Amino acid sequence: MYQLFILGQLMDHPMSGYQIRKALAVIIGSDQTISFGALYPQLDKLANAGDITLEFKTSSQQRTQKMATITPQGRKHFKEMILAPIVLNKQTQSEFQMKINFLHLLTHSQQLSVLDDFEEYLNDKLKRLRKKQAELPSNKNMIVADIKDTMRVIDLRITRIDAQLRWIKNLILELNREEE
C-alpha cells in the first residue's frame, strides 16, 4: 500500500521522505500515517528494486535531504499497482483513498474502473452491515441496551458508506462531463 503511494507521489516530481510522509497524512489522516522508521525502509526497498533513485541534496535551508525520484521502471510499476484489484483487508479503505488521489495520472476509462471497484467494495460492505442490522435485534446473547447501542454504531457506518457512494456517483458525473 505504501509503495503505491510513494510511487504515485513521485510521478509528478521528486520528493523528500518528509514531504512524502506529510502528503500521506493529508490523504489517509495523521492518525494512520507511516512513521519515518517504516517509510525510509520502503524508500530503500523501492530504490533496490530500481523503481526510484535516492540522492542527498542540500535544501534551500542548507539542510541535507534524501530526495527520491521515480525511474521509468517505477512509473511502469506504479501503473500496474494502481490498476490492480485491491486485496480486501483492514487497509482497503485507505488504499482506495490513495488510488483516488492519483486519478489525474489515469485515463478516463482507468479512472472509472478505480471508482467502479471502490463502489463495488462499498456496496458489498453496505450489504453486510444491513444484514447485521437485520439480525441484531434477535441476538439472544446481548441485552437490549447493547443491541440499541450497536444498532446506532451500525447506522453511523451505513450513513458514512451512503455518503461515500453519493460522492463516487458525483465524481463519475464530473469526470464524464470533463471527458465530453
Coordinates of N, CA and C in Angstrom, one line a residue:
M1 N 0.8 -1.2 0.0 CA 0.0 0.0 0.0 C 0.9 1.3 0.0
Y2 N 1.9 1.3 0.9 CA 2.7 2.5 0.9 C 3.6 2.7 -0.3
Q3 N 3.9 1.6 -1.0 CA 4.7 1.7 -2.2 C 3.9 2.3 -3.3
L4 N 2.6 2.0 -3.4 CA 1.7 2.7 -4.3 C 1.7 4.2 -4.1
F5 N 1.6 4.6 -2.8 CA 1.5 6.0 -2.5 C 2.8 6.7 -2.8
I6 N 3.9 6.1 -2.4 CA 5.3 6.7 -2.7 C 5.5 6.9 -4.2
L7 N 5.3 5.8 -5.0 CA 5.5 5.9 -6.4 C 4.5 7.0 -7.0
G8 N 3.3 7.0 -6.6 CA 2.3 7.9 -7.1 C 2.7 9.4 -6.8
Q9 N 3.2 9.6 -5.6 CA 3.6 11.0 -5.3 C 4.8 11.4 -6.1
L10 N 5.7 10.5 -6.5 CA 6.9 10.8 -7.2 C 6.6 10.9 -8.7
M11 N 5.4 10.5 -9.2 CA 5.0 10.6 -10.6 C 5.1 12.1 -11.1
D12 N 4.8 13.0 -10.2 CA 4.7 14.4 -10.5 C 6.1 15.1 -10.4
H13 N 6.8 14.8 -9.3 CA 8.1 15.4 -9.1 C 8.9 14.7 -7.9
P14 N 10.2 14.9 -7.9 CA 11.0 14.3 -6.8 C 10.5 14.9 -5.4
M15 N 10.7 14.1 -4.4 CA 10.3 14.5 -3.0 C 11.2 13.9 -2.0
S16 N 11.3 14.6 -0.9 CA 12.0 14.0 0.3 C 11.0 13.1 1.1
G17 N 11.6 12.3 1.9 CA 10.8 11.4 2.8 C 9.8 12.2 3.6
Y18 N 10.3 13.3 4.1 CA 9.4 14.2 5.0 C 8.2 14.7 4.2
Q19 N 8.5 15.1 2.9 CA 7.4 15.6 2.1 C 6.4 14.4 1.7
I20 N 6.9 13.2 1.5 CA 6.0 12.1 1.2 C 5.2 11.8 2.4
R21 N 5.8 11.8 3.6 CA 5.0 11.5 4.8 C 3.9 12.5 5.1
K22 N 4.3 13.7 4.9 CA 3.3 14.8 5.1 C 2.1 14.7 4.1
A23 N 2.4 14.3 2.8 CA 1.3 14.2 1.8 C 0.4 13.0 2.2
L24 N 1.0 11.9 2.7 CA 0.3 10.7 3.1 C -0.7 11.1 4.3
A25 N -0.2 11.9 5.2 CA -1.1 12.3 6.3 C -2.3 13.0 5.8
V26 N -2.2 13.8 4.8 CA -3.3 14.5 4.2 C -4.3 13.6 3.6
I27 N -3.8 12.5 2.9 CA -4.7 11.6 2.2 C -5.4 10.6 3.1
I28 N -4.7 10.0 4.0 CA -5.3 9.0 4.9 C -5.5 9.4 6.3
G29 N -5.1 10.6 6.7 CA -5.2 11.1 8.0 C -4.0 10.9 8.9
S30 N -3.7 11.8 9.7 CA -2.5 11.8 10.5 C -2.5 10.7 11.5
D31 N -3.6 10.2 11.9 CA -3.7 9.0 12.8 C -3.3 7.7 12.2
Q32 N -3.3 7.6 10.9 CA -2.9 6.4 10.2 C -1.6 6.5 9.3
T33 N -0.9 7.6 9.5 CA 0.2 7.8 8.6 C 1.4 6.9 9.0
I34 N 2.4 6.8 8.2 CA 3.5 6.0 8.3 C 4.6 6.7 9.1
S35 N 5.3 5.9 10.0 CA 6.4 6.5 10.7 C 7.6 6.6 9.8
F36 N 8.6 7.5 10.2 CA 9.8 7.6 9.4 C 10.6 6.3 9.5
G37 N 10.4 5.6 10.6 CA 11.1 4.3 10.8 C 10.6 3.2 9.8
A38 N 9.4 3.4 9.3 CA 8.8 2.5 8.3 C 8.9 3.0 6.9
L39 N 8.9 4.4 6.8 CA 9.0 5.0 5.5 C 10.3 4.8 4.8
Y40 N 11.4 5.1 5.5 CA 12.7 5.0 4.9 C 13.1 3.6 4.4
P41 N 12.7 2.6 5.1 CA 13.0 1.2 4.6 C 12.2 1.0 3.3
Q42 N 10.9 1.5 3.2 CA 10.2 1.4 2.0 C 10.9 2.1 0.8
L43 N 11.4 3.3 1.1 CA 12.2 4.0 0.1 C 13.4 3.2 -0.4
D44 N 14.1 2.6 0.6 CA 15.3 1.8 0.3 C 14.9 0.6 -0.6
K45 N 13.8 0.0 -0.2 CA 13.3 -1.2 -0.9 C 12.9 -0.8 -2.4
L46 N 12.3 0.3 -2.6 CA 12.0 0.7 -3.9 C 13.2 1.1 -4.7
A47 N 14.2 1.7 -4.0 CA 15.5 2.0 -4.7 C 16.2 0.7 -5.1
N48 N 16.3 -0.2 -4.2 CA 16.9 -1.5 -4.5 C 16.2 -2.3 -5.7
A49 N 14.9 -2.1 -5.8 CA 14.2 -2.7 -6.9 C 14.3 -1.9 -8.2
G50 N 14.9 -0.8 -8.2 CA 15.1 0.1 -9.4 C 13.9 0.9 -9.7
D51 N 12.9 1.0 -8.8 CA 11.8 1.9 -9.0 C 12.0 3.3 -8.8
I52 N 12.9 3.7 -7.9 CA 13.3 5.0 -7.6 C 14.8 5.2 -7.4
T53 N 15.3 6.4 -7.5 CA 16.7 6.7 -7.1 C 16.6 7.6 -5.9
L54 N 17.6 7.4 -5.1 CA 17.7 8.3 -3.9 C 19.1 9.0 -3.9
E55 N 19.0 10.3 -3.7 CA 20.3 11.0 -3.6 C 20.1 12.1 -2.6
F56 N 21.2 12.4 -1.9 CA 21.2 13.5 -0.9 C 21.4 14.8 -1.7
K57 N 20.6 15.8 -1.3 CA 20.6 17.2 -1.9 C 20.5 18.2 -0.7
T58 N 21.1 19.3 -0.9 CA 21.0 20.4 0.1 C 19.8 21.2 -0.3
S59 N 19.0 21.4 0.8 CA 17.8 22.2 0.6 C 18.1 23.7 0.6
S60 N 17.1 24.5 0.4 CA 17.3 26.0 0.4 C 17.6 26.5 1.9
Q61 N 17.3 25.6 2.9 CA 17.6 26.0 4.2 C 19.0 25.4 4.6
Q62 N 19.8 25.0 3.6 CA 21.1 24.4 3.8 C 21.1 23.1 4.6
R63 N 20.0 22.4 4.6 CA 19.9 21.1 5.3 C 20.0 20.0 4.2
T64 N 20.6 18.9 4.5 CA 20.8 17.8 3.6 C 19.5 16.9 3.7
Q65 N 18.9 16.7 2.5 CA 17.7 15.8 2.4 C 17.9 14.7 1.5
K66 N 17.3 13.6 1.8 CA 17.4 12.4 0.9 C 16.2 12.6 -0.1
M67 N 16.5 12.8 -1.3 CA 15.4 13.1 -2.3 C 15.2 11.8 -3.2
A68 N 13.9 11.5 -3.4 CA 13.5 10.3 -4.1 C 13.0 10.8 -5.5
T69 N 13.4 10.1 -6.5 CA 13.0 10.4 -7.9 C 12.5 9.0 -8.5
I70 N 11.4 9.0 -9.2 CA 10.9 7.8 -9.8 C 11.7 7.5 -11.1
T71 N 11.9 6.3 -11.4 CA 12.5 5.8 -12.6 C 11.5 5.4 -13.6
P72 N 11.8 5.2 -14.9 CA 10.9 4.7 -15.9 C 10.3 3.3 -15.4
Q73 N 11.1 2.5 -14.8 CA 10.6 1.2 -14.3 C 9.6 1.5 -13.2
G74 N 9.9 2.4 -12.3 CA 9.0 2.8 -11.2 C 7.6 3.3 -11.8
R75 N 7.7 4.1 -12.9 CA 6.4 4.6 -13.5 C 5.6 3.4 -14.0
K76 N 6.2 2.4 -14.6 CA 5.5 1.2 -15.0 C 5.0 0.4 -13.8
H77 N 5.7 0.3 -12.8 CA 5.3 -0.4 -11.6 C 4.1 0.3 -11.0
F78 N 4.1 1.6 -10.9 CA 3.0 2.4 -10.4 C 1.7 2.1 -11.2
K79 N 1.8 2.1 -12.5 CA 0.6 1.8 -13.3 C 0.1 0.5 -13.1
E80 N 1.0 -0.5 -12.9 CA 0.5 -1.9 -12.6 C -0.2 -1.9 -11.3
M81 N 0.4 -1.3 -10.3 CA -0.2 -1.3 -8.9 C -1.5 -0.6 -8.8
I82 N -1.6 0.6 -9.5 CA -2.9 1.4 -9.3 C -4.0 0.7 -10.1
L83 N -3.7 -0.1 -11.1 CA -4.8 -0.7 -11.9 C -5.1 -2.1 -11.4
A84 N -4.3 -2.6 -10.4 CA -4.5 -4.0 -9.9 C -5.7 -4.0 -8.9
P85 N -6.4 -5.1 -8.8 CA -7.5 -5.1 -7.8 C -6.9 -5.0 -6.4
I86 N -7.7 -4.4 -5.5 CA -7.3 -4.3 -4.2 C -7.7 -5.5 -3.4
V87 N -6.7 -6.0 -2.6 CA -7.0 -7.1 -1.7 C -7.8 -6.6 -0.5
L88 N -8.8 -7.3 -0.2 CA -9.7 -6.8 0.9 C -9.0 -7.1 2.3
N89 N -8.7 -6.1 3.0 CA -8.2 -6.2 4.4 C -8.5 -4.9 5.1
K90 N -7.9 -4.8 6.3 CA -8.2 -3.6 7.1 C -7.7 -2.3 6.5
Q91 N -6.9 -2.3 5.5 CA -6.4 -1.1 4.8 C -7.0 -0.8 3.5
T92 N -8.1 -1.6 3.2 CA -8.7 -1.4 1.9 C -9.2 0.0 1.6
Q93 N -9.9 0.6 2.6 CA -10.4 2.0 2.5 C -9.3 3.0 2.2
S94 N -8.2 2.8 3.0 CA -7.0 3.7 2.8 C -6.4 3.6 1.4
E95 N -6.4 2.3 0.9 CA -5.8 2.1 -0.4 C -6.6 2.7 -1.5
F96 N -8.0 2.6 -1.4 CA -8.8 3.3 -2.3 C -8.6 4.8 -2.3
Q97 N -8.5 5.4 -1.1 CA -8.3 6.8 -1.0 C -7.0 7.2 -1.7
M98 N -6.0 6.4 -1.6 CA -4.7 6.6 -2.3 C -4.9 6.6 -3.8
K99 N -5.6 5.6 -4.3 CA -5.9 5.5 -5.7 C -6.6 6.7 -6.2
I100 N -7.6 7.2 -5.5 CA -8.4 8.3 -5.9 C -7.5 9.6 -5.9
N101 N -6.5 9.6 -5.0 CA -5.5 10.8 -5.0 C -4.7 10.8 -6.3
F102 N -4.6 9.7 -7.0 CA -3.8 9.7 -8.3 C -4.7 9.5 -9.5
L103 N -6.0 9.8 -9.5 CA -6.8 9.7 -10.7 C -6.3 10.6 -11.8
H104 N -5.7 11.7 -11.5 CA -5.2 12.6 -12.5 C -4.1 11.9 -13.4
L105 N -3.5 10.8 -12.9 CA -2.5 10.1 -13.7 C -3.0 9.0 -14.6
L106 N -4.4 8.9 -14.6 CA -5.0 7.8 -15.3 C -5.8 8.3 -16.5
T107 N -6.1 7.4 -17.4 CA -7.0 7.7 -18.5 C -8.5 7.8 -17.9
H108 N -9.4 8.3 -18.7 CA -10.8 8.3 -18.2 C -11.3 6.9 -17.9
S109 N -11.1 6.0 -18.8 CA -11.6 4.6 -18.5 C -10.9 4.0 -17.3
Q110 N -9.7 4.3 -17.1 CA -9.0 3.8 -15.9 C -9.5 4.4 -14.6
Q111 N -9.8 5.7 -14.7 CA -10.4 6.4 -13.5 C -11.8 5.8 -13.2
L112 N -12.6 5.5 -14.2 CA -13.9 4.9 -13.9 C -13.7 3.5 -13.4
S113 N -12.7 2.8 -13.8 CA -12.5 1.4 -13.3 C -12.2 1.5 -11.8
V114 N -11.3 2.4 -11.4 CA -10.9 2.5 -10.0 C -12.2 2.9 -9.2
L115 N -13.0 3.8 -9.7 CA -14.2 4.2 -9.0 C -15.2 3.1 -8.9
D116 N -15.4 2.3 -10.0 CA -16.3 1.2 -10.0 C -15.9 0.2 -9.0
D117 N -14.6 -0.1 -8.9 CA -14.1 -1.0 -7.9 C -14.4 -0.6 -6.5
F118 N -14.2 0.7 -6.2 CA -14.5 1.3 -4.9 C -16.0 1.2 -4.6
E119 N -16.8 1.5 -5.6 CA -18.2 1.5 -5.4 C -18.7 0.0 -5.1
E120 N -18.1 -0.9 -5.8 CA -18.4 -2.3 -5.5 C -18.0 -2.8 -4.1
Y121 N -16.9 -2.3 -3.7 CA -16.4 -2.6 -2.3 C -17.4 -2.0 -1.3
L122 N -17.8 -0.8 -1.5 CA -18.7 -0.1 -0.6 C -20.1 -0.8 -0.6
N123 N -20.6 -1.1 -1.7 CA -21.9 -1.8 -1.8 C -21.9 -3.1 -1.1
D124 N -20.8 -3.9 -1.2 CA -20.6 -5.2 -0.5 C -20.6 -4.9 1.0
K125 N -19.9 -3.9 1.4 CA -19.8 -3.6 2.8 C -21.1 -3.2 3.4
L126 N -21.9 -2.4 2.6 CA -23.2 -2.0 3.0 C -24.2 -3.1 3.1
K127 N -24.1 -4.1 2.2 CA -24.9 -5.3 2.2 C -24.7 -6.1 3.5
R128 N -23.4 -6.2 3.9 CA -23.1 -7.0 5.1 C -23.6 -6.2 6.3
L129 N -23.4 -4.9 6.4 CA -23.9 -4.2 7.5 C -25.4 -4.2 7.6
R130 N -26.1 -4.2 6.5 CA -27.6 -4.2 6.6 C -28.1 -5.6 7.1
K131 N -27.3 -6.6 6.7 CA -27.6 -8.0 7.2 C -27.4 -8.1 8.7
K132 N -26.3 -7.5 9.2 CA -26.1 -7.5 10.6 C -27.2 -6.7 11.3
Q133 N -27.6 -5.6 10.7 CA -28.6 -4.7 11.3 C -29.9 -5.5 11.4
A134 N -30.2 -6.3 10.4 CA -31.5 -7.1 10.4 C -31.4 -8.2 11.4
E135 N -30.3 -8.8 11.6 CA -30.1 -10.0 12.5 C -30.0 -9.6 14.0
L136 N -29.4 -8.4 14.2 CA -29.1 -8.0 15.6 C -30.2 -8.0 16.6
P137 N -31.4 -7.5 16.3 CA -32.5 -7.5 17.3 C -32.8 -8.8 17.8
S138 N -32.6 -9.9 17.1 CA -32.9 -11.2 17.6 C -31.7 -11.9 18.3
N139 N -30.6 -11.2 18.6 CA -29.4 -11.8 19.2 C -29.7 -12.0 20.7
K140 N -29.8 -13.3 21.1 CA -30.1 -13.6 22.5 C -28.9 -13.5 23.4
N141 N -27.7 -13.2 22.9 CA -26.5 -13.1 23.7 C -26.3 -11.6 24.1
M142 N -27.1 -10.7 23.7 CA -26.9 -9.3 24.0 C -28.1 -8.8 24.8
I143 N -27.9 -7.8 25.7 CA -29.0 -7.2 26.4 C -29.6 -6.1 25.4
V144 N -30.8 -5.6 25.7 CA -31.4 -4.7 24.9 C -30.6 -3.4 24.7
A145 N -30.0 -2.9 25.8 CA -29.2 -1.7 25.7 C -28.0 -1.8 24.8
D146 N -27.4 -3.0 24.8 CA -26.2 -3.2 23.9 C -26.7 -3.3 22.5
I147 N -27.8 -3.9 22.3 CA -28.3 -4.0 20.9 C -28.6 -2.6 20.4
K148 N -29.2 -1.8 21.2 CA -29.6 -0.4 20.8 C -28.3 0.4 20.4
D149 N -27.3 0.3 21.3 CA -26.0 1.0 21.0 C -25.3 0.5 19.8
T150 N -25.3 -0.8 19.6 CA -24.7 -1.4 18.4 C -25.4 -1.0 17.2
M151 N -26.8 -0.9 17.3 CA -27.5 -0.5 16.1 C -27.2 0.9 15.7
R152 N -26.9 1.8 16.7 CA -26.5 3.2 16.5 C -25.2 3.2 15.7
V153 N -24.2 2.4 16.2 CA -22.9 2.3 15.5 C -23.1 1.8 14.1
I154 N -23.9 0.8 13.9 CA -24.1 0.3 12.5 C -24.7 1.4 11.7
D155 N -25.7 2.1 12.2 CA -26.3 3.2 11.5 C -25.3 4.2 11.1
L156 N -24.4 4.6 12.0 CA -23.4 5.5 11.6 C -22.5 5.0 10.5
R157 N -22.1 3.8 10.5 CA -21.3 3.2 9.5 C -22.1 3.2 8.1
I158 N -23.3 2.9 8.2 CA -24.2 2.9 7.0 C -24.3 4.3 6.4
T159 N -24.4 5.3 7.3 CA -24.5 6.7 6.9 C -23.2 7.1 6.2
R160 N -22.1 6.7 6.7 CA -20.8 7.1 6.1 C -20.6 6.4 4.7
I161 N -21.0 5.1 4.6 CA -20.9 4.5 3.3 C -21.9 5.1 2.3
D162 N -23.1 5.4 2.7 CA -24.0 6.1 1.8 C -23.5 7.4 1.3
A163 N -22.8 8.2 2.2 CA -22.2 9.4 1.8 C -21.1 9.2 0.8
Q164 N -20.3 8.1 1.0 CA -19.2 7.8 0.0 C -19.7 7.4 -1.3
L165 N -20.8 6.6 -1.3 CA -21.4 6.2 -2.6 C -22.0 7.4 -3.3
R166 N -22.6 8.3 -2.6 CA -23.1 9.6 -3.3 C -21.9 10.3 -3.9
W167 N -20.8 10.4 -3.1 CA -19.6 11.1 -3.6 C -19.1 10.5 -4.8
I168 N -19.0 9.2 -4.9 CA -18.5 8.5 -6.1 C -19.4 8.8 -7.3
K169 N -20.7 8.7 -7.1 CA -21.6 9.0 -8.2 C -21.4 10.4 -8.7
N170 N -21.2 11.4 -7.9 CA -21.0 12.7 -8.3 C -19.7 12.9 -9.0
L171 N -18.6 12.2 -8.5 CA -17.3 12.3 -9.1 C -17.4 11.7 -10.5
I172 N -18.1 10.6 -10.7 CA -18.2 9.9 -12.0 C -18.9 10.9 -13.0
L173 N -19.9 11.5 -12.5 CA -20.6 12.5 -13.4 C -19.7 13.7 -13.8
E174 N -18.9 14.1 -12.8 CA -17.9 15.2 -13.1 C -16.9 14.8 -14.1
L175 N -16.3 13.6 -13.9 CA -15.3 13.0 -14.8 C -15.9 12.9 -16.2
N176 N -17.1 12.4 -16.3 CA -17.8 12.2 -17.6 C -18.0 13.6 -18.3
R177 N -18.4 14.6 -17.5 CA -18.5 15.9 -18.1 C -17.2 16.5 -18.6
E178 N -16.1 16.2 -17.9 CA -14.8 16.7 -18.3 C -14.3 16.0 -19.6
E179 N -14.8 14.7 -19.7 CA -14.4 13.9 -20.9 C -15.1 14.4 -22.2
E180 N -16.2 15.0 -22.0 CA -17.0 15.4 -23.2 C -16.4 16.5 -24.0

